[in-house]
GROMACS .gro file of C-alpha atoms in nm:
model
  435
    1UNK     CA    1  11.456  21.331  22.010
    2UNK     CA    2  11.082  21.252  21.917
    3UNK     CA    3  10.978  20.888  21.937
    4UNK     CA    4  10.957  20.738  21.593
    5UNK     CA    5  10.678  20.479  21.591
    6UNK     CA    6  10.625  20.222  21.325
    7UNK     CA    7  10.257  20.144  21.247
    8UNK     CA    8  10.119  19.877  21.052
    9UNK     CA    9  10.050  19.921  20.694
   10UNK     CA   10  10.203  19.923  20.349
   11UNK     CA   11  10.441  20.194  20.266
   12UNK     CA   12  10.273  20.288  19.926
   13UNK     CA   13   9.933  20.277  20.051
   14UNK     CA   14   9.726  20.578  19.905
   15UNK     CA   15   9.397  20.697  19.855
   16UNK     CA   16   9.253  20.935  19.610
   17UNK     CA   17   9.126  21.251  19.813
   18UNK     CA   18   8.876  21.312  19.548
   19UNK     CA   19   8.730  20.992  19.579
   20UNK     CA   20   8.748  20.928  19.952
   21UNK     CA   21   8.395  20.887  20.145
   22UNK     CA   22   8.590  20.860  20.469
   23UNK     CA   23   8.865  21.041  20.640
   24UNK     CA   24   9.136  20.778  20.595
   25UNK     CA   25   9.216  20.423  20.679
   26UNK     CA   26   9.252  20.324  21.022
   27UNK     CA   27   9.611  20.383  21.035
   28UNK     CA   28   9.627  20.636  20.738
   29UNK     CA   29   9.684  21.002  20.691
   30UNK     CA   30   9.332  21.213  20.682
   31UNK     CA   31   9.439  21.364  20.345
   32UNK     CA   32   9.670  21.110  20.140
   33UNK     CA   33   9.622  20.792  20.316
   34UNK     CA   34   9.983  20.713  20.379
   35UNK     CA   35  10.064  20.520  20.679
   36UNK     CA   36  10.129  20.736  21.008
   37UNK     CA   37  10.469  20.605  21.127
   38UNK     CA   38  10.599  20.916  21.297
   39UNK     CA   39  10.528  21.076  21.629
   40UNK     CA   40  10.521  21.445  21.682
   41UNK     CA   41  10.415  21.452  22.048
   42UNK     CA   42  10.254  21.200  22.263
   43UNK     CA   43  10.074  21.397  22.537
   44UNK     CA   44   9.930  21.073  22.720
   45UNK     CA   45   9.554  21.042  22.788
   46UNK     CA   46   9.332  21.347  22.851
   47UNK     CA   47   8.936  21.390  22.837
   48UNK     CA   48   8.786  21.600  22.587
   49UNK     CA   49   8.891  21.969  22.634
   50UNK     CA   50   8.556  22.127  22.631
   51UNK     CA   51   8.383  21.876  22.844
   52UNK     CA   52   8.323  22.095  23.157
   53UNK     CA   53   8.150  21.919  23.422
   54UNK     CA   54   7.852  21.986  23.633
   55UNK     CA   55   7.894  21.907  24.019
   56UNK     CA   56   7.680  21.580  23.960
   57UNK     CA   57   7.934  21.457  23.716
   58UNK     CA   58   8.246  21.466  23.954
   59UNK     CA   59   8.164  21.131  24.097
   60UNK     CA   60   8.113  20.973  23.776
   61UNK     CA   61   8.376  20.779  23.572
   62UNK     CA   62   8.533  21.048  23.312
   63UNK     CA   63   8.674  20.927  22.990
   64UNK     CA   64   9.028  20.996  22.864
   65UNK     CA   65   9.158  20.930  22.510
   66UNK     CA   66   9.505  20.929  22.372
   67UNK     CA   67   9.645  21.262  22.268
   68UNK     CA   68   9.902  21.130  22.023
   69UNK     CA   69   9.986  21.360  21.737
   70UNK     CA   70  10.169  21.210  21.412
   71UNK     CA   71  10.310  21.388  21.146
   72UNK     CA   72  10.268  21.236  20.780
   73UNK     CA   73  10.597  21.184  20.586
   74UNK     CA   74  10.408  21.236  20.255
   75UNK     CA   75  10.195  21.538  20.285
   76UNK     CA   76  10.330  21.662  20.613
   77UNK     CA   77  10.017  21.712  20.773
   78UNK     CA   78  10.000  21.675  21.163
   79UNK     CA   79   9.696  21.494  21.308
   80UNK     CA   80   9.532  21.297  21.573
   81UNK     CA   81   9.361  20.971  21.529
   82UNK     CA   82   8.996  20.981  21.563
   83UNK     CA   83   8.923  20.837  21.893
   84UNK     CA   84   8.576  21.028  21.924
   85UNK     CA   85   8.364  21.120  21.623
   86UNK     CA   86   8.309  21.506  21.521
   87UNK     CA   87   7.941  21.434  21.596
   88UNK     CA   88   7.994  21.346  21.958
   89UNK     CA   89   8.220  21.640  22.008
   90UNK     CA   90   8.037  21.917  21.799
   91UNK     CA   91   7.694  21.808  21.805
   92UNK     CA   92   7.411  21.897  22.014
   93UNK     CA   93   7.560  22.144  22.279
   94UNK     CA   94   7.909  22.289  22.255
   95UNK     CA   95   8.064  22.492  22.538
   96UNK     CA   96   8.260  22.728  22.322
   97UNK     CA   97   8.123  23.077  22.214
   98UNK     CA   98   8.336  23.284  22.011
   99UNK     CA   99   8.179  23.629  22.133
  100UNK     CA  100   8.330  23.639  22.465
  101UNK     CA  101   8.647  23.786  22.370
  102UNK     CA  102   8.657  24.132  22.269
  103UNK     CA  103   8.972  24.134  22.075
  104UNK     CA  104   8.863  23.863  21.862
  105UNK     CA  105   8.544  24.030  21.769
  106UNK     CA  106   8.738  24.331  21.674
  107UNK     CA  107   8.945  24.091  21.443
  108UNK     CA  108   8.636  23.978  21.281
  109UNK     CA  109   8.487  24.329  21.208
  110UNK     CA  110   8.804  24.444  21.059
  111UNK     CA  111   8.793  24.113  20.859
  112UNK     CA  112   8.432  24.198  20.735
  113UNK     CA  113   8.530  24.571  20.634
  114UNK     CA  114   8.825  24.428  20.441
  115UNK     CA  115   8.645  24.156  20.230
  116UNK     CA  116   8.379  24.391  20.142
  117UNK     CA  117   8.633  24.665  20.025
  118UNK     CA  118   8.837  24.371  19.857
  119UNK     CA  119   8.579  24.195  19.682
  120UNK     CA  120   8.322  24.464  19.615
  121UNK     CA  121   8.063  24.274  19.843
  122UNK     CA  122   7.717  24.428  19.843
  123UNK     CA  123   7.342  24.343  19.910
  124UNK     CA  124   7.347  24.132  19.594
  125UNK     CA  125   7.629  23.917  19.712
  126UNK     CA  126   7.610  23.599  19.924
  127UNK     CA  127   7.829  23.511  20.229
  128UNK     CA  128   7.866  23.179  20.400
  129UNK     CA  129   8.033  23.070  20.699
  130UNK     CA  130   8.127  22.717  20.789
  131UNK     CA  131   8.116  22.649  21.162
  132UNK     CA  132   7.960  23.001  21.217
  133UNK     CA  133   7.948  22.932  21.614
  134UNK     CA  134   7.727  23.214  21.765
  135UNK     CA  135   7.732  23.448  21.465
  136UNK     CA  136   8.027  23.619  21.628
  137UNK     CA  137   8.147  23.718  21.248
  138UNK     CA  138   7.842  23.701  21.024
  139UNK     CA  139   7.673  23.951  21.226
  140UNK     CA  140   7.889  24.224  21.079
  141UNK     CA  141   7.775  24.143  20.719
  142UNK     CA  142   7.432  24.127  20.845
  143UNK     CA  143   7.464  24.492  20.972
  144UNK     CA  144   7.602  24.588  20.630
  145UNK     CA  145   7.277  24.423  20.479
  146UNK     CA  146   7.496  24.162  20.292
  147UNK     CA  147   7.305  23.832  20.266
  148UNK     CA  148   7.452  23.584  20.504
  149UNK     CA  149   7.392  23.203  20.607
  150UNK     CA  150   7.573  23.014  20.897
  151UNK     CA  151   7.636  22.663  20.878
  152UNK     CA  152   7.678  22.539  21.241
  153UNK     CA  153   7.653  22.177  21.407
  154UNK     CA  154   7.588  22.282  21.769
  155UNK     CA  155   7.220  22.372  21.838
  156UNK     CA  156   7.291  22.583  22.126
  157UNK     CA  157   7.551  22.813  21.932
  158UNK     CA  158   7.340  22.823  21.644
  159UNK     CA  159   7.048  22.963  21.855
  160UNK     CA  160   7.265  23.225  21.983
  161UNK     CA  161   7.349  23.330  21.619
  162UNK     CA  162   6.970  23.347  21.557
  163UNK     CA  163   6.925  23.584  21.821
  164UNK     CA  164   7.180  23.790  21.664
  165UNK     CA  165   6.976  23.810  21.370
  166UNK     CA  166   7.212  23.571  21.156
  167UNK     CA  167   7.026  23.302  20.966
  168UNK     CA  168   7.175  22.963  21.064
  169UNK     CA  169   7.121  22.590  20.964
  170UNK     CA  170   7.216  22.339  21.214
  171UNK     CA  171   7.410  22.081  21.023
  172UNK     CA  172   7.768  21.934  20.960
  173UNK     CA  173   7.920  22.052  20.661
  174UNK     CA  174   8.049  21.813  20.390
  175UNK     CA  175   7.990  21.716  20.005
  176UNK     CA  176   7.618  21.590  20.088
  177UNK     CA  177   7.521  21.924  20.235
  178UNK     CA  178   7.718  22.133  19.975
  179UNK     CA  179   7.529  21.955  19.699
  180UNK     CA  180   7.197  22.029  19.860
  181UNK     CA  181   7.265  22.385  19.924
  182UNK     CA  182   7.397  22.450  19.577
  183UNK     CA  183   7.086  22.282  19.455
  184UNK     CA  184   6.888  22.536  19.634
  185UNK     CA  185   7.090  22.834  19.488
  186UNK     CA  186   7.295  22.883  19.799
  187UNK     CA  187   7.639  22.918  19.623
  188UNK     CA  188   7.827  23.193  19.816
  189UNK     CA  189   8.046  23.451  19.674
  190UNK     CA  190   8.253  23.475  19.989
  191UNK     CA  191   8.297  23.124  20.171
  192UNK     CA  192   8.433  23.182  20.522
  193UNK     CA  193   8.597  22.880  20.707
  194UNK     CA  194   8.762  23.036  21.025
  195UNK     CA  195   8.943  22.803  21.283
  196UNK     CA  196   8.742  22.494  21.164
  197UNK     CA  197   8.967  22.310  20.948
  198UNK     CA  198   9.154  22.187  21.234
  199UNK     CA  199   8.812  22.068  21.389
  200UNK     CA  200   8.734  21.858  21.066
  201UNK     CA  201   8.774  21.486  21.091
  202UNK     CA  202   8.693  21.402  20.729
  203UNK     CA  203   8.928  21.650  20.561
  204UNK     CA  204   8.864  21.552  20.194
  205UNK     CA  205   8.486  21.557  20.233
  206UNK     CA  206   8.475  21.913  20.395
  207UNK     CA  207   8.731  22.054  20.131
  208UNK     CA  208   8.541  21.883  19.852
  209UNK     CA  209   8.201  22.027  19.966
  210UNK     CA  210   8.397  22.362  19.986
  211UNK     CA  211   8.444  22.304  19.607
  212UNK     CA  212   8.092  22.231  19.541
  213UNK     CA  213   7.914  22.509  19.703
  214UNK     CA  214   8.131  22.820  19.597
  215UNK     CA  215   8.004  23.018  19.328
  216UNK     CA  216   8.178  23.002  19.013
  217UNK     CA  217   8.355  23.345  19.067
  218UNK     CA  218   8.366  23.305  19.428
  219UNK     CA  219   8.640  23.329  19.699
  220UNK     CA  220   8.737  23.121  19.991
  221UNK     CA  221   8.909  23.270  20.292
  222UNK     CA  222   9.029  22.992  20.567
  223UNK     CA  223   9.183  23.101  20.903
  224UNK     CA  224   9.393  22.873  21.094
  225UNK     CA  225   9.685  22.835  21.337
  226UNK     CA  226  10.006  22.811  21.157
  227UNK     CA  227  10.203  22.472  21.226
  228UNK     CA  228  10.517  22.674  21.197
  229UNK     CA  229  10.432  22.882  21.482
  230UNK     CA  230  10.302  22.606  21.691
  231UNK     CA  231  10.660  22.426  21.658
  232UNK     CA  232  10.879  22.732  21.687
  233UNK     CA  233  10.674  22.874  22.008
  234UNK     CA  234  10.610  22.509  22.166
  235UNK     CA  235  10.241  22.586  22.170
  236UNK     CA  236  10.169  22.233  22.245
  237UNK     CA  237   9.862  22.312  22.451
  238UNK     CA  238   9.652  22.381  22.120
  239UNK     CA  239   9.676  22.007  22.063
  240UNK     CA  240   9.354  21.849  22.200
  241UNK     CA  241   9.088  21.613  22.055
  242UNK     CA  242   8.889  21.864  21.933
  243UNK     CA  243   9.163  21.967  21.691
  244UNK     CA  244   9.214  21.672  21.420
  245UNK     CA  245   9.487  21.832  21.219
  246UNK     CA  246   9.754  22.101  21.241
  247UNK     CA  247   9.851  22.278  20.904
  248UNK     CA  248  10.140  22.418  20.748
  249UNK     CA  249  10.075  22.657  20.445
  250UNK     CA  250  10.263  22.376  20.209
  251UNK     CA  251  10.006  22.125  20.325
  252UNK     CA  252   9.687  22.344  20.288
  253UNK     CA  253   9.796  22.443  19.947
  254UNK     CA  254   9.834  22.072  19.850
  255UNK     CA  255   9.493  22.000  19.995
  256UNK     CA  256   9.313  22.271  19.825
  257UNK     CA  257   9.497  22.169  19.470
  258UNK     CA  258   9.379  21.820  19.520
  259UNK     CA  259   9.017  21.935  19.532
  260UNK     CA  260   9.030  22.174  19.223
  261UNK     CA  261   9.092  22.495  19.431
  262UNK     CA  262   9.396  22.738  19.379
  263UNK     CA  263   9.530  22.916  19.660
  264UNK     CA  264   9.593  23.305  19.537
  265UNK     CA  265   9.703  23.493  19.852
  266UNK     CA  266   9.815  23.420  20.228
  267UNK     CA  267   9.838  23.682  20.522
  268UNK     CA  268   9.986  23.614  20.857
  269UNK     CA  269   9.779  23.695  21.153
  270UNK     CA  270   9.853  23.734  21.513
  271UNK     CA  271   9.540  23.562  21.638
  272UNK     CA  272   9.533  23.230  21.817
  273UNK     CA  273   9.909  23.257  21.860
  274UNK     CA  274   9.990  23.298  21.508
  275UNK     CA  275   9.757  23.225  21.234
  276UNK     CA  276   9.730  23.219  20.832
  277UNK     CA  277   9.460  23.346  20.642
  278UNK     CA  278   9.445  23.164  20.302
  279UNK     CA  279   9.280  23.288  19.999
  280UNK     CA  280   9.138  23.029  19.735
  281UNK     CA  281   8.933  23.007  19.419
  282UNK     CA  282   8.830  22.758  19.167
  283UNK     CA  283   9.128  22.618  18.999
  284UNK     CA  284   8.931  22.702  18.651
  285UNK     CA  285   8.845  23.035  18.755
  286UNK     CA  286   8.993  23.372  18.663
  287UNK     CA  287   8.935  23.577  18.942
  288UNK     CA  288   9.279  23.625  19.063
  289UNK     CA  289   9.633  23.506  19.005
  290UNK     CA  290   9.849  23.370  19.277
  291UNK     CA  291  10.038  23.669  19.446
  292UNK     CA  292  10.394  23.678  19.543
  293UNK     CA  293  10.300  23.613  19.902
  294UNK     CA  294  10.214  23.243  19.820
  295UNK     CA  295  10.556  23.155  19.680
  296UNK     CA  296  10.728  23.352  19.971
  297UNK     CA  297  10.524  23.157  20.237
  298UNK     CA  298  10.606  22.833  20.060
  299UNK     CA  299  10.992  22.898  20.040
  300UNK     CA  300  10.990  23.006  20.398
  301UNK     CA  301  10.857  22.681  20.512
  302UNK     CA  302  11.085  22.490  20.304
  303UNK     CA  303  11.371  22.673  20.461
  304UNK     CA  304  11.229  22.618  20.795
  305UNK     CA  305  11.230  22.253  20.712
  306UNK     CA  306  10.870  22.177  20.709
  307UNK     CA  307  10.910  21.881  20.512
  308UNK     CA  308  11.182  21.731  20.702
  309UNK     CA  309  11.151  21.479  20.957
  310UNK     CA  310  11.418  21.645  21.162
  311UNK     CA  311  11.219  21.971  21.211
  312UNK     CA  312  10.958  21.755  21.429
  313UNK     CA  313  11.218  21.599  21.640
  314UNK     CA  314  11.305  21.737  21.986
  315UNK     CA  315  10.956  21.901  22.026
  316UNK     CA  316  10.881  21.666  22.316
  317UNK     CA  317  11.180  21.779  22.513
  318UNK     CA  318  11.095  22.124  22.473
  319UNK     CA  319  10.734  22.074  22.578
  320UNK     CA  320  10.870  21.901  22.887
  321UNK     CA  321  11.065  22.194  22.961
  322UNK     CA  322  10.775  22.426  22.958
  323UNK     CA  323  10.561  22.177  23.186
  324UNK     CA  324  10.841  22.152  23.432
  325UNK     CA  325  10.894  22.530  23.461
  326UNK     CA  326  10.528  22.568  23.535
  327UNK     CA  327  10.505  22.302  23.778
  328UNK     CA  328  10.838  22.442  23.969
  329UNK     CA  329  10.661  22.794  23.970
  330UNK     CA  330  10.324  22.661  24.124
  331UNK     CA  331  10.504  22.440  24.371
  332UNK     CA  332  10.727  22.715  24.460
  333UNK     CA  333  10.479  22.963  24.496
  334UNK     CA  334  10.241  22.713  24.732
  335UNK     CA  335  10.573  22.665  24.972
  336UNK     CA  336  10.580  23.043  25.001
  337UNK     CA  337  10.239  23.066  25.089
  338UNK     CA  338  10.141  23.242  24.757
  339UNK     CA  339   9.812  23.204  24.601
  340UNK     CA  340   9.774  23.124  24.217
  341UNK     CA  341   9.465  23.113  24.029
  342UNK     CA  342   9.368  23.088  23.677
  343UNK     CA  343   9.211  23.310  23.423
  344UNK     CA  344   8.998  23.131  23.144
  345UNK     CA  345   8.891  22.774  23.088
  346UNK     CA  346   8.975  22.731  22.729
  347UNK     CA  347   9.060  22.424  22.525
  348UNK     CA  348   9.427  22.483  22.533
  349UNK     CA  349   9.426  22.514  22.910
  350UNK     CA  350   9.263  22.190  22.961
  351UNK     CA  351   9.563  22.031  22.755
  352UNK     CA  352   9.812  22.219  22.975
  353UNK     CA  353   9.620  22.152  23.301
  354UNK     CA  354   9.624  21.782  23.248
  355UNK     CA  355   9.948  21.725  23.071
  356UNK     CA  356  10.120  21.902  23.378
  357UNK     CA  357   9.873  21.720  23.645
  358UNK     CA  358   9.750  22.050  23.797
  359UNK     CA  359   9.483  21.995  24.034
  360UNK     CA  360   9.305  22.233  24.277
  361UNK     CA  361   9.594  22.189  24.532
  362UNK     CA  362   9.813  22.422  24.319
  363UNK     CA  363   9.537  22.610  24.122
  364UNK     CA  364   9.227  22.634  24.362
  365UNK     CA  365   9.012  22.797  24.092
  366UNK     CA  366   8.992  22.968  23.731
  367UNK     CA  367   8.729  23.225  23.607
  368UNK     CA  368   8.592  23.258  23.266
  369UNK     CA  369   8.354  23.521  23.096
  370UNK     CA  370   8.159  23.233  22.928
  371UNK     CA  371   7.848  23.205  23.145
  372UNK     CA  372   7.793  22.829  23.013
  373UNK     CA  373   8.112  22.731  23.202
  374UNK     CA  374   8.067  22.926  23.521
  375UNK     CA  375   7.960  22.690  23.825
  376UNK     CA  376   8.120  22.408  23.617
  377UNK     CA  377   8.456  22.233  23.670
  378UNK     CA  378   8.759  22.169  23.425
  379UNK     CA  379   8.767  21.828  23.278
  380UNK     CA  380   9.010  21.598  23.418
  381UNK     CA  381   9.157  21.823  23.694
  382UNK     CA  382   8.806  21.930  23.834
  383UNK     CA  383   8.926  22.282  23.899
  384UNK     CA  384   8.620  22.527  23.970
  385UNK     CA  385   8.522  22.766  23.694
  386UNK     CA  386   8.385  23.072  23.854
  387UNK     CA  387   8.293  23.434  23.759
  388UNK     CA  388   8.562  23.677  23.681
  389UNK     CA  389   8.483  23.910  24.014
  390UNK     CA  390   8.618  23.593  24.225
  391UNK     CA  391   8.975  23.730  24.169
  392UNK     CA  392   8.873  24.081  24.312
  393UNK     CA  393   8.706  23.909  24.608
  394UNK     CA  394   8.989  23.660  24.684
  395UNK     CA  395   9.300  23.883  24.580
  396UNK     CA  396   9.547  23.631  24.471
  397UNK     CA  397   9.918  23.680  24.421
  398UNK     CA  398   9.932  23.553  24.091
  399UNK     CA  399   9.679  23.480  23.812
  400UNK     CA  400   9.764  23.238  23.540
  401UNK     CA  401   9.642  23.340  23.197
  402UNK     CA  402   9.547  23.003  23.037
  403UNK     CA  403   9.428  23.158  22.677
  404UNK     CA  404   9.771  23.331  22.666
  405UNK     CA  405   9.692  23.400  22.289
  406UNK     CA  406   9.482  23.665  22.462
  407UNK     CA  407   9.728  23.795  22.701
  408UNK     CA  408   9.712  24.153  22.586
  409UNK     CA  409   9.328  24.182  22.632
  410UNK     CA  410   9.332  23.979  22.950
  411UNK     CA  411   9.599  24.179  23.137
  412UNK     CA  412   9.407  24.482  23.041
  413UNK     CA  413   9.082  24.337  23.197
  414UNK     CA  414   9.328  24.256  23.517
  415UNK     CA  415   9.492  24.553  23.557
  416UNK     CA  416   9.318  24.613  23.889
  417UNK     CA  417   9.512  24.343  24.052
  418UNK     CA  418   9.814  24.549  24.081
  419UNK     CA  419   9.606  24.744  24.347
  420UNK     CA  420   9.730  24.460  24.599
  421UNK     CA  421  10.040  24.362  24.432
  422UNK     CA  422   9.912  24.074  24.212
  423UNK     CA  423  10.085  23.978  23.875
  424UNK     CA  424   9.978  23.792  23.573
  425UNK     CA  425  10.169  23.488  23.452
  426UNK     CA  426  10.196  23.331  23.107
  427UNK     CA  427  10.307  22.981  23.055
  428UNK     CA  428  10.362  22.964  22.665
  429UNK     CA  429  10.612  23.005  22.506
  430UNK     CA  430  10.802  23.007  22.819
  431UNK     CA  431  10.688  23.106  23.166
  432UNK     CA  432  10.667  23.462  23.221
  433UNK     CA  433  10.573  23.670  23.529
  434UNK     CA  434  10.447  23.998  23.393
  435UNK     CA  435  10.547  24.315  23.549
   0.00000   0.00000   0.00000
């Protein structure tokens, strides 16, 4: 059973999401302000997952922070406390670039075509993406001559986007910036927020800003990993400090409603281990009535027990089994004289490696296509991150796929390891050695 942790605070303490100027009281839910009293999973102390290290940093002290996720028993938002500010994590330089995944780019191009067709976007329309990273998505709108603007806090990612021809502002998004953009006439017909809602410490400020900046007849689309899938498939490695929140559809609809936005459609996606694409509009608007998919998803989550504490209990035991199975495999391979190396240095990989205590003795190196990470070391375990061609050079017996959500793409890239009998290994939702 999960540990139930009592936290100080008054049981009826609440804040008004529309009035909140901060993420929440010190011990309160980021959305509704209720005291956080129930542990979902406590993964101990880990470093920031994208804080890859240079060789010179290996001899320096490394900060770690509690990786402890709570579930709010009022709005059912799963969340971390804010030990490090969003500005510290995402401002300046950021190590994650979206464009290194071919399958993700293909997903984004399909999205762009679908939105153009569904909402009739053309050269007179405006598209805005929040946390637009390196222009991975907006580049496809630009190619179709549809005006696009990216909002991205990391300057190095914004520079990469500009090189792709995507106009980008380096800024954090919230009510203040939204008001300024709206005053400048930057009110998008399509407002995109892909895989950013989890990264937002001040949830009410962010969604409140979306309400302000959206055109009167505009549409919001949000893609975010689905909490139901996280629980069902033991995707504990997607929990890290850069992800402040983890969303069910039930909670997302409540958050949007609190800020005057109506959810009118939802789609299930295979991306990131199982995500939802949520469509919303102004509550006072008439663009679209809620479709049957909305009610169906709410009913499905209710049947699953997403609003019952019992659903969140027992997750720790299931996580421990995944960790133990992976360690058993690595130790046994070591005893048999087999070599296991990693593929990828994603955020989820950092959580997995650090929570399992995996170091170079069990995983001598990992590789990554992201040139920013090559030649550096993973946070915590200090595993070298090398170029992908290192695998062909060293011919390991097994390759552990850390970004398991991209297993199909990566196994295709690694098909050549079969030349020497090499095999791929996937750790989540259960350990699997691929044929």
